[in-house]
XYZ file of C-alpha atoms in Angstrom:
692
model
C 26.161 -38.619 -74.785
C 23.948 -40.419 -77.190
C 21.225 -37.407 -76.477
C 19.156 -36.821 -79.598
C 20.489 -39.182 -81.912
C 17.225 -40.595 -82.456
C 13.623 -38.682 -83.147
C 11.220 -38.914 -80.342
C 8.734 -41.342 -80.145
C 5.545 -43.405 -79.532
C 5.913 -47.187 -78.613
C 2.409 -47.387 -80.730
C -0.057 -44.453 -82.356
C -3.661 -45.399 -82.340
C -5.701 -45.910 -85.335
C -8.827 -47.274 -84.385
C -11.431 -44.827 -85.264
C -14.617 -44.260 -83.082
C -16.583 -42.654 -85.240
C -19.347 -41.860 -82.330
C -20.455 -42.542 -78.409
C -24.154 -43.543 -78.446
C -26.357 -41.539 -80.184
C -24.324 -38.244 -79.468
C -22.382 -37.467 -83.184
C -20.561 -34.469 -81.716
C -18.005 -37.835 -79.231
C -15.411 -39.716 -81.280
C -12.094 -40.499 -80.865
C -8.969 -42.795 -81.359
C -9.189 -46.164 -79.761
C -6.262 -48.696 -78.899
C -6.155 -52.674 -76.783
C -8.580 -53.365 -74.282
C -9.924 -50.077 -73.849
C -7.764 -47.964 -74.127
C -8.860 -44.852 -75.626
C -8.888 -41.269 -76.492
C -12.245 -39.140 -76.985
C -13.382 -35.817 -77.500
C -16.486 -33.526 -77.100
C -16.337 -31.216 -80.414
C -19.873 -29.761 -79.506
C -19.279 -25.841 -77.409
C -21.786 -26.298 -75.440
C -22.942 -29.619 -74.011
C -22.108 -31.022 -71.749
C -23.413 -35.445 -71.925
C -22.488 -38.903 -69.701
C -21.097 -41.433 -71.671
C -21.342 -43.013 -68.428
C -17.735 -40.691 -67.512
C -18.349 -36.691 -67.813
C -17.631 -35.171 -70.889
C -17.463 -31.397 -70.826
C -17.825 -29.584 -73.846
C -14.917 -28.215 -76.426
C -12.837 -30.986 -74.019
C -10.513 -34.614 -74.109
C -11.188 -37.388 -71.521
C -8.125 -40.177 -72.000
C -8.856 -43.402 -70.522
C -5.724 -46.152 -70.245
C -5.762 -50.028 -69.951
C -4.597 -51.900 -67.472
C -1.248 -52.027 -68.751
C -0.768 -49.599 -71.055
C -0.595 -46.216 -70.687
C -2.704 -43.974 -73.158
C -0.625 -40.897 -73.973
C -0.894 -37.212 -75.804
C 2.284 -36.425 -76.599
C 3.404 -32.653 -79.052
C 6.370 -32.412 -81.173
C 7.878 -29.156 -80.992
C 7.576 -27.519 -84.312
C 10.700 -25.053 -83.210
C 13.528 -24.880 -81.427
C 13.941 -22.341 -78.651
C 12.449 -22.463 -75.073
C 8.347 -22.924 -74.056
C 6.498 -22.530 -71.318
C 4.829 -26.086 -70.465
C 1.113 -26.171 -68.400
C -1.036 -28.886 -67.687
C -3.877 -30.431 -65.228
C -6.030 -33.861 -65.034
C -8.922 -34.522 -63.187
C -11.294 -37.481 -62.703
C -14.170 -37.899 -65.629
C -14.925 -40.593 -63.358
C -15.571 -39.306 -59.661
C -17.804 -41.484 -57.571
C -15.658 -45.383 -58.544
C -12.702 -46.628 -60.121
C -9.208 -46.890 -58.421
C -7.402 -43.545 -59.701
C -4.845 -43.071 -62.133
C -1.165 -42.478 -62.643
C 0.203 -39.287 -64.685
C 3.985 -38.511 -66.368
C 4.691 -35.450 -67.256
C 7.762 -36.213 -69.303
C 10.549 -34.086 -72.226
C 11.642 -37.216 -74.508
C 14.071 -35.983 -77.062
C 15.585 -39.134 -78.592
C 16.107 -42.290 -76.291
C 16.303 -40.517 -73.346
C 13.053 -39.252 -71.540
C 13.311 -35.805 -69.081
C 10.633 -35.990 -65.631
C 8.821 -33.171 -65.580
C 6.724 -34.849 -62.457
C 4.844 -37.602 -61.857
C 2.284 -38.372 -59.175
C -1.443 -40.167 -58.879
C -4.786 -38.870 -58.356
C -7.318 -41.092 -56.996
C -10.827 -40.204 -57.368
C -12.283 -36.258 -57.238
C -13.595 -34.147 -58.513
C -11.138 -30.863 -57.923
C -8.749 -30.344 -61.045
C -4.933 -30.859 -60.548
C -3.178 -28.527 -62.198
C 0.596 -29.875 -62.890
C 3.041 -26.361 -63.359
C 3.519 -24.055 -65.115
C 6.894 -25.284 -66.080
C 8.977 -21.635 -67.101
C 11.292 -22.001 -70.167
C 11.780 -24.938 -70.991
C 14.374 -25.598 -73.412
C 13.498 -27.839 -76.980
C 14.774 -28.504 -79.981
C 12.778 -29.450 -82.766
C 11.366 -32.719 -82.427
C 11.291 -32.817 -79.202
C 8.550 -34.203 -77.346
C 6.438 -33.002 -74.326
C 4.655 -36.347 -73.557
C 1.482 -36.680 -70.935
C 1.137 -40.362 -70.004
C -1.992 -41.790 -68.142
C -1.941 -45.159 -66.141
C -4.226 -47.355 -64.138
C -3.366 -47.210 -60.244
C -2.785 -50.151 -59.478
C -3.778 -52.444 -62.210
C -7.001 -51.630 -61.984
C -8.311 -49.546 -64.906
C -11.791 -49.417 -64.328
C -13.888 -45.725 -63.966
C -10.754 -44.233 -65.030
C -11.521 -41.840 -67.595
C -9.565 -38.844 -66.932
C -9.492 -34.717 -68.573
C -6.422 -34.263 -70.029
C -5.533 -30.236 -70.065
C -1.744 -29.633 -71.853
C -1.154 -26.011 -73.071
C 2.031 -25.347 -74.729
C 3.745 -21.529 -75.391
C 6.944 -20.064 -76.655
C 8.652 -18.063 -74.374
C 11.573 -16.760 -76.136
C 12.262 -13.132 -76.360
C 10.741 -12.059 -79.711
C 7.458 -10.513 -80.274
C 6.087 -13.463 -82.422
C 6.699 -15.760 -79.842
C 3.959 -14.500 -77.732
C 1.679 -16.037 -80.661
C 2.943 -19.471 -80.288
C 0.304 -21.282 -78.139
C -0.316 -24.898 -78.552
C -3.692 -25.661 -76.581
C -4.642 -29.756 -77.019
C -8.218 -29.706 -75.818
C -8.278 -26.071 -78.955
C -6.549 -27.443 -81.692
C -7.910 -30.525 -81.285
C -11.061 -31.469 -80.213
C -13.061 -29.873 -82.910
C -11.852 -32.188 -85.811
C -10.153 -35.066 -83.522
C -10.786 -37.723 -86.290
C -9.162 -36.233 -88.993
C -5.518 -37.227 -88.291
C -3.389 -38.679 -85.862
C -0.882 -37.558 -85.888
C -2.630 -34.170 -85.604
C -2.157 -30.370 -86.914
C -1.989 -27.335 -84.845
C -4.212 -24.211 -84.773
C -0.956 -22.931 -86.906
C -1.965 -25.259 -90.235
C 1.847 -26.966 -88.831
C 0.764 -30.660 -89.507
C 2.027 -33.971 -87.734
C 2.021 -31.677 -83.657
C -0.267 -33.550 -81.181
C 0.281 -37.506 -81.501
C -2.353 -39.769 -79.778
C -0.780 -43.143 -78.841
C -0.140 -46.085 -76.152
C 2.777 -46.731 -74.437
C 3.402 -50.420 -71.271
C 3.130 -49.147 -68.245
C 6.199 -50.320 -66.715
C 7.045 -48.324 -69.873
C 10.865 -46.183 -68.617
C 13.387 -48.954 -70.596
C 14.770 -46.088 -72.084
C 16.686 -43.494 -69.442
C 15.003 -41.142 -67.797
C 17.755 -38.897 -66.265
C 17.625 -38.220 -63.085
C 15.772 -34.617 -62.413
C 18.024 -32.201 -60.725
C 21.422 -34.082 -62.020
C 23.763 -31.804 -63.423
C 22.891 -33.116 -67.195
C 18.941 -31.851 -65.683
C 20.315 -28.930 -65.649
C 22.399 -28.801 -68.373
C 19.478 -29.540 -70.590
C 16.629 -26.952 -69.009
C 19.472 -24.447 -67.293
C 18.104 -21.899 -65.493
C 18.433 -17.927 -66.612
C 21.657 -17.842 -65.146
C 23.807 -21.827 -65.571
C 26.942 -21.634 -66.769
C 26.350 -24.449 -69.185
C 29.866 -25.693 -69.592
C 30.178 -25.376 -65.674
C 27.510 -28.242 -65.596
C 29.473 -30.206 -68.461
C 32.738 -30.053 -66.735
C 30.370 -31.610 -64.018
C 29.126 -34.318 -66.248
C 32.148 -34.542 -67.486
C 34.491 -35.943 -64.485
C 31.102 -38.026 -63.087
C 31.586 -40.682 -66.290
C 35.243 -40.591 -65.553
C 35.598 -40.896 -61.276
C 35.131 -44.377 -60.494
C 32.119 -46.301 -59.712
C 29.425 -44.412 -57.175
C 28.641 -45.918 -54.521
C 25.300 -47.944 -55.031
C 23.906 -47.002 -51.677
C 24.070 -43.417 -52.862
C 20.880 -42.319 -54.375
C 21.853 -38.279 -55.253
C 20.798 -37.204 -58.489
C 24.025 -37.237 -59.689
C 25.001 -40.948 -58.896
C 21.807 -41.945 -60.531
C 23.262 -40.028 -63.484
C 26.702 -41.048 -63.864
C 25.275 -44.773 -63.594
C 22.809 -44.238 -65.984
C 25.474 -42.923 -68.123
C 28.102 -45.493 -67.884
C 25.050 -48.918 -68.131
C 25.758 -50.404 -71.061
C 22.220 -49.878 -72.022
C 22.486 -46.330 -70.965
C 22.321 -43.145 -73.374
C 26.301 -42.943 -73.673
C 26.716 -46.614 -74.432
C 23.490 -48.026 -75.472
C 24.106 -46.814 -79.463
C 27.738 -47.013 -79.669
C 26.890 -51.222 -78.856
C 24.009 -51.212 -80.556
C 25.366 -50.719 -83.614
C 28.334 -53.288 -83.090
C 25.738 -55.649 -82.846
C 24.082 -54.821 -85.958
C 27.871 -55.175 -86.856
C 28.960 -57.938 -86.371
C 25.440 -59.889 -87.752
C 27.321 -60.111 -91.200
C 30.902 -60.797 -89.801
C 32.831 -60.378 -86.360
C 31.499 -57.865 -84.334
C 33.646 -54.973 -84.201
C 34.447 -52.949 -80.503
C 32.687 -55.642 -78.945
C 35.346 -57.780 -76.031
C 34.429 -61.778 -76.664
C 34.943 -63.630 -73.851
C 34.306 -67.016 -73.095
C 32.502 -66.708 -69.454
C 29.428 -64.767 -72.299
C 26.747 -66.735 -73.687
C 27.974 -70.063 -74.780
C 30.574 -71.292 -77.411
C 30.043 -70.656 -80.876
C 31.112 -74.411 -82.109
C 28.316 -75.927 -80.048
C 25.775 -74.680 -82.670
C 24.257 -76.394 -85.679
C 26.154 -79.571 -85.701
C 23.560 -83.063 -84.607
C 25.636 -84.937 -81.475
C 25.112 -87.575 -83.385
C 26.903 -86.535 -86.192
C 26.561 -85.001 -90.234
C 24.922 -88.307 -90.841
C 22.349 -87.782 -88.407
C 20.435 -84.793 -89.611
C 21.107 -81.106 -90.568
C 20.760 -78.320 -87.964
C 20.734 -74.938 -89.059
C 23.015 -72.710 -88.505
C 21.713 -70.709 -85.265
C 20.006 -73.680 -83.695
C 21.628 -75.822 -81.241
C 20.987 -79.805 -81.042
C 21.396 -82.242 -78.599
C 20.570 -85.012 -76.755
C 18.565 -84.966 -73.140
C 19.328 -84.863 -70.227
C 21.228 -81.804 -71.171
C 21.842 -78.349 -69.653
C 23.266 -75.294 -70.675
C 24.444 -72.679 -68.441
C 25.125 -68.991 -70.100
C 26.450 -65.361 -68.089
C 24.608 -62.306 -70.432
C 25.998 -58.660 -68.243
C 22.950 -56.791 -66.640
C 23.969 -54.039 -68.816
C 22.255 -55.804 -71.732
C 19.816 -57.191 -69.898
C 18.149 -54.744 -67.774
C 14.855 -54.007 -69.127
C 14.638 -57.126 -72.268
C 12.650 -60.525 -72.521
C 15.136 -63.725 -73.024
C 12.960 -65.874 -75.561
C 13.770 -69.412 -76.526
C 12.210 -71.404 -79.053
C 12.452 -75.685 -78.485
C 11.300 -78.233 -80.142
C 11.947 -82.209 -80.603
C 14.864 -82.954 -83.534
C 13.394 -84.256 -87.488
C 15.557 -87.423 -86.324
C 14.904 -88.250 -83.145
C 11.649 -91.361 -82.495
C 8.391 -91.874 -82.784
C 7.813 -91.751 -79.304
C 10.330 -88.706 -78.576
C 8.740 -85.993 -76.586
C 10.992 -83.201 -73.967
C 10.515 -81.134 -71.166
C 12.573 -77.805 -72.175
C 13.525 -75.066 -68.903
C 15.040 -71.852 -69.892
C 15.515 -69.550 -66.153
C 17.931 -67.774 -63.716
C 19.755 -69.662 -61.479
C 20.616 -73.802 -61.577
C 18.853 -75.312 -63.681
C 16.762 -78.263 -62.020
C 17.456 -81.860 -62.143
C 16.399 -84.029 -65.044
C 13.135 -85.765 -63.794
C 9.438 -85.031 -65.329
C 7.848 -82.578 -63.939
C 3.872 -82.833 -64.437
C 3.634 -78.624 -64.313
C 6.093 -78.529 -66.596
C 5.412 -77.639 -69.908
C 5.305 -80.996 -72.659
C 6.879 -80.830 -75.844
C 6.233 -83.353 -78.646
C 5.766 -84.217 -82.995
C 1.935 -84.235 -84.246
C 1.917 -86.465 -84.971
C 2.994 -89.219 -83.125
C 2.810 -91.274 -81.376
C 4.302 -89.728 -78.395
C 1.661 -86.872 -79.098
C -0.856 -89.560 -79.001
C -0.030 -91.553 -75.560
C -0.009 -87.705 -74.019
C -3.152 -86.429 -75.775
C -4.664 -89.615 -74.630
C -3.018 -89.697 -70.774
C -4.072 -85.296 -70.451
C -8.188 -86.309 -71.884
C -8.799 -88.757 -69.040
C -6.880 -86.394 -66.601
C -9.386 -83.578 -67.417
C -12.013 -86.056 -67.105
C -11.228 -86.753 -63.819
C -10.437 -83.202 -62.660
C -11.957 -80.716 -64.908
C -9.525 -77.469 -65.772
C -12.227 -75.224 -63.486
C -14.629 -75.316 -61.639
C -15.946 -71.253 -61.681
C -17.171 -68.640 -65.627
C -15.330 -65.598 -65.893
C -17.073 -62.562 -64.234
C -18.513 -60.593 -68.405
C -19.505 -57.574 -66.618
C -17.249 -55.753 -63.857
C -18.890 -55.083 -60.721
C -17.823 -51.036 -60.697
C -19.420 -50.797 -64.020
C -23.195 -49.035 -64.636
C -25.002 -51.717 -64.450
C -23.804 -55.399 -63.091
C -25.225 -58.569 -64.545
C -25.510 -60.623 -61.577
C -28.242 -63.590 -61.736
C -27.342 -67.337 -60.962
C -25.360 -69.403 -63.112
C -25.828 -73.286 -62.285
C -22.423 -75.115 -63.219
C -22.768 -78.352 -61.043
C -22.414 -79.999 -64.279
C -19.138 -81.997 -63.406
C -20.316 -82.294 -59.972
C -23.413 -84.919 -61.144
C -21.238 -86.676 -63.309
C -18.336 -87.603 -61.051
C -19.847 -87.927 -57.465
C -23.148 -87.747 -57.796
C -26.249 -91.279 -57.457
C -29.150 -90.693 -59.456
C -31.291 -89.462 -56.227
C -28.527 -87.101 -55.102
C -29.423 -85.775 -58.940
C -32.455 -85.688 -58.576
C -32.579 -83.758 -55.798
C -29.533 -81.421 -56.492
C -32.848 -80.962 -59.589
C -35.614 -80.169 -57.113
C -33.281 -77.642 -55.307
C -32.635 -75.754 -58.724
C -35.961 -75.548 -59.649
C -37.040 -74.371 -56.026
C -34.683 -71.615 -56.290
C -35.723 -71.403 -59.907
C -39.304 -69.650 -58.561
C -38.205 -68.124 -56.063
C -35.699 -66.252 -57.434
C -37.496 -65.579 -60.938
C -34.472 -65.961 -63.041
C -35.318 -66.082 -66.235
C -37.774 -62.790 -65.845
C -35.205 -61.411 -64.278
C -32.145 -62.014 -66.885
C -34.567 -60.984 -69.578
C -34.578 -57.820 -67.679
C -31.541 -56.669 -66.987
C -30.514 -58.055 -70.110
C -32.482 -54.841 -72.187
C -30.200 -52.612 -69.214
C -27.148 -54.513 -70.049
C -27.955 -53.610 -73.842
C -29.224 -49.864 -73.453
C -25.885 -48.932 -70.982
C -23.167 -51.043 -73.553
C -25.233 -49.072 -76.445
C -23.699 -45.735 -74.913
C -20.711 -46.998 -73.085
C -19.396 -49.988 -75.620
C -20.966 -50.139 -78.832
C -18.730 -52.358 -79.841
C -20.356 -55.092 -77.688
C -24.145 -54.719 -79.324
C -23.836 -56.698 -81.942
C -22.092 -59.792 -80.398
C -25.604 -59.302 -78.139
C -28.029 -59.806 -80.234
C -27.562 -64.146 -81.256
C -28.557 -63.876 -77.218
C -31.778 -62.020 -77.494
C -34.043 -64.358 -78.956
C -32.395 -67.263 -76.669
C -33.302 -65.226 -73.666
C -36.554 -63.967 -74.372
C -37.916 -67.611 -75.604
C -36.830 -68.479 -72.129
C -38.699 -66.270 -70.499
C -41.384 -66.403 -72.050
C -41.265 -70.831 -70.563
C -41.003 -70.331 -67.874
C -44.149 -67.597 -67.554
C -45.889 -70.584 -69.216
C -44.666 -72.989 -66.157
C -45.575 -70.123 -63.640
C -49.094 -70.444 -64.734
C -48.773 -73.875 -65.123
C -48.031 -74.827 -61.456
C -50.587 -72.643 -60.061
C -53.342 -74.901 -59.038
C -50.460 -76.916 -57.388
C -49.963 -73.738 -54.683
C -53.761 -73.747 -54.520
C -53.480 -77.545 -53.315
C -51.096 -76.455 -51.339
C -52.570 -74.453 -48.992
C -55.523 -76.398 -49.114
C -53.600 -79.461 -47.868
C -51.706 -76.978 -45.370
C -54.811 -76.025 -44.130
C -55.673 -80.146 -43.229
C -52.446 -80.042 -40.840
C -53.222 -76.297 -39.166
C -56.591 -77.468 -38.111
C -55.547 -80.437 -37.025
C -58.200 -83.010 -38.532
C -59.499 -83.663 -42.517
C -61.393 -80.288 -43.708
C -65.444 -80.487 -44.573
C -66.231 -80.163 -47.554
C -67.557 -76.887 -47.519
C -64.011 -75.661 -45.680
C -62.485 -76.948 -48.771
C -65.004 -75.054 -50.837
C -64.707 -72.149 -48.589
C -60.632 -71.796 -49.580
C -61.032 -72.583 -53.021
C -63.566 -69.975 -53.724
C -61.530 -67.307 -51.994
C -58.690 -67.607 -54.127
C -60.628 -67.384 -57.419
C -62.868 -64.278 -55.715
C -59.178 -62.548 -55.669
C -57.689 -63.041 -58.791
C -61.032 -62.124 -60.646
C -60.231 -58.779 -58.581
C -56.963 -58.673 -60.832
C -54.945 -59.948 -58.324
C -51.687 -61.614 -59.234
C -51.032 -65.092 -58.101
C -47.924 -64.742 -55.804
C -50.613 -62.242 -53.391
C -53.887 -64.020 -53.817
C -52.085 -66.770 -52.196
C -50.383 -65.063 -49.250
C -53.562 -63.754 -48.304
C -55.035 -67.684 -48.689
C -52.240 -68.242 -46.672
C -52.638 -66.088 -43.885
C -56.598 -66.919 -44.180
C -55.821 -70.162 -42.709
C -53.341 -69.025 -39.320
C -55.924 -65.716 -38.635
C -58.709 -69.707 -38.150
C -59.425 -70.314 -35.251
C -59.505 -74.054 -36.105
C -55.445 -73.296 -36.277
C -55.278 -70.277 -33.493
C -57.326 -73.058 -31.046
C -57.567 -75.957 -30.149
C -61.245 -76.716 -30.729
C -63.577 -79.720 -29.211
C -67.276 -80.505 -30.531
C -69.751 -81.092 -27.973
C -71.899 -84.499 -28.398
C -75.225 -84.931 -28.413
C -77.007 -84.383 -24.967
C -75.916 -83.530 -21.284
C -73.964 -86.507 -20.380
C -70.423 -86.653 -20.391
C -69.315 -88.299 -24.587
C -65.918 -89.386 -25.712
C -63.705 -86.842 -27.709
C -63.560 -87.832 -31.294
C -60.206 -89.451 -32.344
C -58.828 -86.316 -34.153
C -59.543 -84.435 -31.491
C -58.038 -87.522 -29.011
C -54.729 -87.080 -31.496
C -54.742 -83.781 -30.791
C -54.777 -84.424 -26.950
C -52.347 -86.743 -27.004
C -49.453 -84.549 -28.782
C -50.099 -81.433 -27.657
C -48.994 -83.058 -24.028
C -45.855 -84.937 -24.845
C -44.492 -82.911 -27.674
C -46.215 -79.796 -27.661
C -47.441 -80.063 -31.266
C -49.863 -80.960 -33.757
C -50.411 -84.861 -34.709
C -47.737 -86.503 -36.742
C -48.520 -87.695 -39.867
C -48.528 -91.497 -38.467
C -50.793 -90.306 -35.565
C -53.091 -88.456 -37.663
C -53.158 -91.299 -39.878
C -54.322 -93.494 -36.854
C -57.362 -91.048 -36.049
C -58.611 -90.204 -39.618
C -59.369 -94.244 -39.469
C -61.255 -94.260 -36.499
C -58.655 -95.996 -34.341
C -57.118 -94.773 -31.785
C -59.912 -95.197 -28.939
C -58.674 -98.478 -29.972
C -56.514 -99.110 -26.480
C -54.190 -101.556 -28.605
C -53.390 -98.416 -30.838
C -53.565 -95.792 -27.604
C -50.768 -97.444 -26.360
C -48.522 -97.717 -29.175
C -48.873 -94.705 -30.108
C -48.405 -93.925 -27.132
C -44.762 -95.411 -26.005
C -43.707 -94.273 -29.983
C -44.032 -90.694 -29.524
C -42.292 -90.856 -26.124
C -39.509 -92.415 -27.600
C -39.017 -90.192 -30.119
C -36.683 -86.726 -29.447
C -40.035 -84.734 -29.663
C -40.788 -86.148 -27.050
C -38.465 -83.967 -24.676
C -40.846 -81.634 -24.991
C -43.232 -83.099 -21.770
C -40.066 -81.818 -19.727
C -39.483 -78.519 -20.839
C -43.101 -77.509 -20.985
C -45.545 -79.563 -18.641
C -42.510 -81.403 -16.051
C -40.285 -77.707 -15.527
C -44.212 -75.858 -15.102
C -45.704 -78.323 -12.853
C -42.784 -78.294 -10.989
C -42.337 -73.875 -11.201
C -38.731 -74.122 -12.380
C -39.772 -73.117 -16.080
C -37.555 -70.006 -18.120
C -35.260 -70.619 -15.069
C -31.879 -70.088 -17.369
C -33.319 -66.814 -17.294
C -33.724 -65.849 -13.866
C -32.026 -62.745 -12.724
C -33.522 -62.231 -9.595
C -30.594 -63.117 -7.455
C -28.047 -61.135 -5.913
C -24.609 -61.084 -8.108
C -22.295 -60.083 -5.378
C -23.254 -62.548 -2.823
C -24.422 -65.289 -5.051
C -21.262 -64.873 -8.535
C -21.828 -68.417 -9.887
C -24.958 -68.304 -10.314
C -25.498 -66.558 -13.332
C -23.414 -69.419 -15.488
C -24.565 -71.897 -13.669
C -28.785 -71.517 -14.242
C -28.789 -72.647 -17.706
C -26.936 -75.813 -16.955
C -29.512 -76.262 -13.452
C -32.292 -75.409 -16.062
C -31.219 -78.426 -18.191
C -30.696 -80.690 -15.369
C -33.864 -80.518 -14.643
C -35.144 -81.093 -17.894
C -32.860 -83.918 -18.866
C -34.229 -85.605 -15.688
C -37.805 -85.472 -15.929
C -37.038 -86.702 -19.710
C -35.813 -89.740 -18.586
C -38.256 -89.856 -15.902
C -41.068 -90.137 -18.392
C -38.976 -92.189 -21.330
C -38.774 -94.779 -19.419
C -41.469 -95.187 -16.886
C -38.844 -94.240 -14.023
C -40.391 -94.559 -10.246
C -42.186 -92.271 -8.395
C -39.674 -92.770 -5.832
C -36.533 -91.497 -7.611
C -38.354 -88.102 -7.954
C -38.989 -87.227 -4.899
C -35.367 -88.451 -4.294
């Protein structure tokens, strides 16, 4: 049946060494692509966080996104064994969990003993035990750990595997193989690793694609599975006869999901254990001549006569015997039996022939189903000869396209969000936006906004701090990254120092801004003594070693609790007779009456110049202010209070049963009144319209 014709083997053995992890010399192991690894804690009593939990004398494995990590025991004996395993998350507070598989591998076949998923949990998940499993010398018991849903973050997993002889001889009781006990103390000695009994090449640490399984997997509970690992009372001859009958019987119903039906389909497949070896041998024999025992029909593959010839004849150029040369547009359809295609990739290459002209270019296509129409597609690969005018033309056109449509306006995440520390700061990436779409004024505005954000976020200082944390964690979890960080350290430090100096340089501007704000808050120009007191308060706070931001905050609070801001104060003129208010005071009266707010810049400028008592100026300012949108507040504040309808939209004193529509109308009723009064004031309507 093809079982056991080749030795069981792993797809890839891990060869990269991790001599230590972080500052722990007793943590080491083997590593593979991406962050795939098998680590051992050789300490007999110390548990560490790296950041995953590493118990003493334990083995921790970590898969890659698309590759399983495999711990395998190659049987040094022929007989029966007892198999017991367990898995437990070493990252119980994060990650998506893992998939695990325990199987027996013999030759090119594998028998699944157990498989499932493990979501992150502090609980240890026992697997088995599996009693009296028959093994041959060279068979492998494999515990494979993969990433669940393709997410391998926080997938460190404690792996346990114990195998013991289950024979009848007294010496069998001493034959026990324990993964941790055999390997944790001297993990880096070799891979494959010897067992505790001195037998070499027993423990293997490797990896395989997460979609592994192109080798036949014997269905559990099928006749073949029971023949391979028979129970004590099993008649293997009866099972063998049943297997023979399954192979000879007509094809099983595709809808039949029973173990024996699945077994029959597997055994009859061209790549299965029964026919796969014969077919491979026949194809290899055919490399030197005609395939032996492999039928050839016109419906499979391509006509051999198409290969090795130029469409314009021998004089046009030489074509290799395995090459297909043709003039586009042309398509070839070939049929591949499903049994041969299953589990394989179809790979071919395409190039412009040497004899083609300088402007020649092609768009090759390979796929299932009918070929697409022979038209240019911007989404398909363009092939041209380099160098050539065709290559130059396409390169120039693509560069012009990229100038208008940049390849990307995003940046790759360089730190996963579910790790212990995450670098998540501001990153400016608007160069293409500025180059292609903004004028100089818009660019200046955008730069000013980024500059403001820089001061609010303190990003250069934050980056220096977080980068230091990132280095510390990387030295523990990813020591291979530490060297790559080194060139960035002086650049980040210099940028942070320059920003700190800039912060100091602009401190006086912040004080000036608060003083200017005080003039607006007090609604009049500050007198010299007031400005002096404000600046003196700031200087006093800084001398008391108060940070600049807290000093500015205190200065602002001083302005906002000053009576000059909280009250509209007016200074009485000399004598006892009535006196006109000052120009700034008149501006405040006018502004709060019409706008319910402080004077704007134009009104304040007229008042500060002493021109507001001029009737012409006063009338002009009044008309300007009545025409402004803020004049609505005259209707909202003065008008609605005068008519005692202020806050009508929140009135809830109506009986909802007698007036069920009132609640939905009250806001519109108030708005109607405000709009009427707003029009009345702005357009100087007749008093009769108000009475009506």
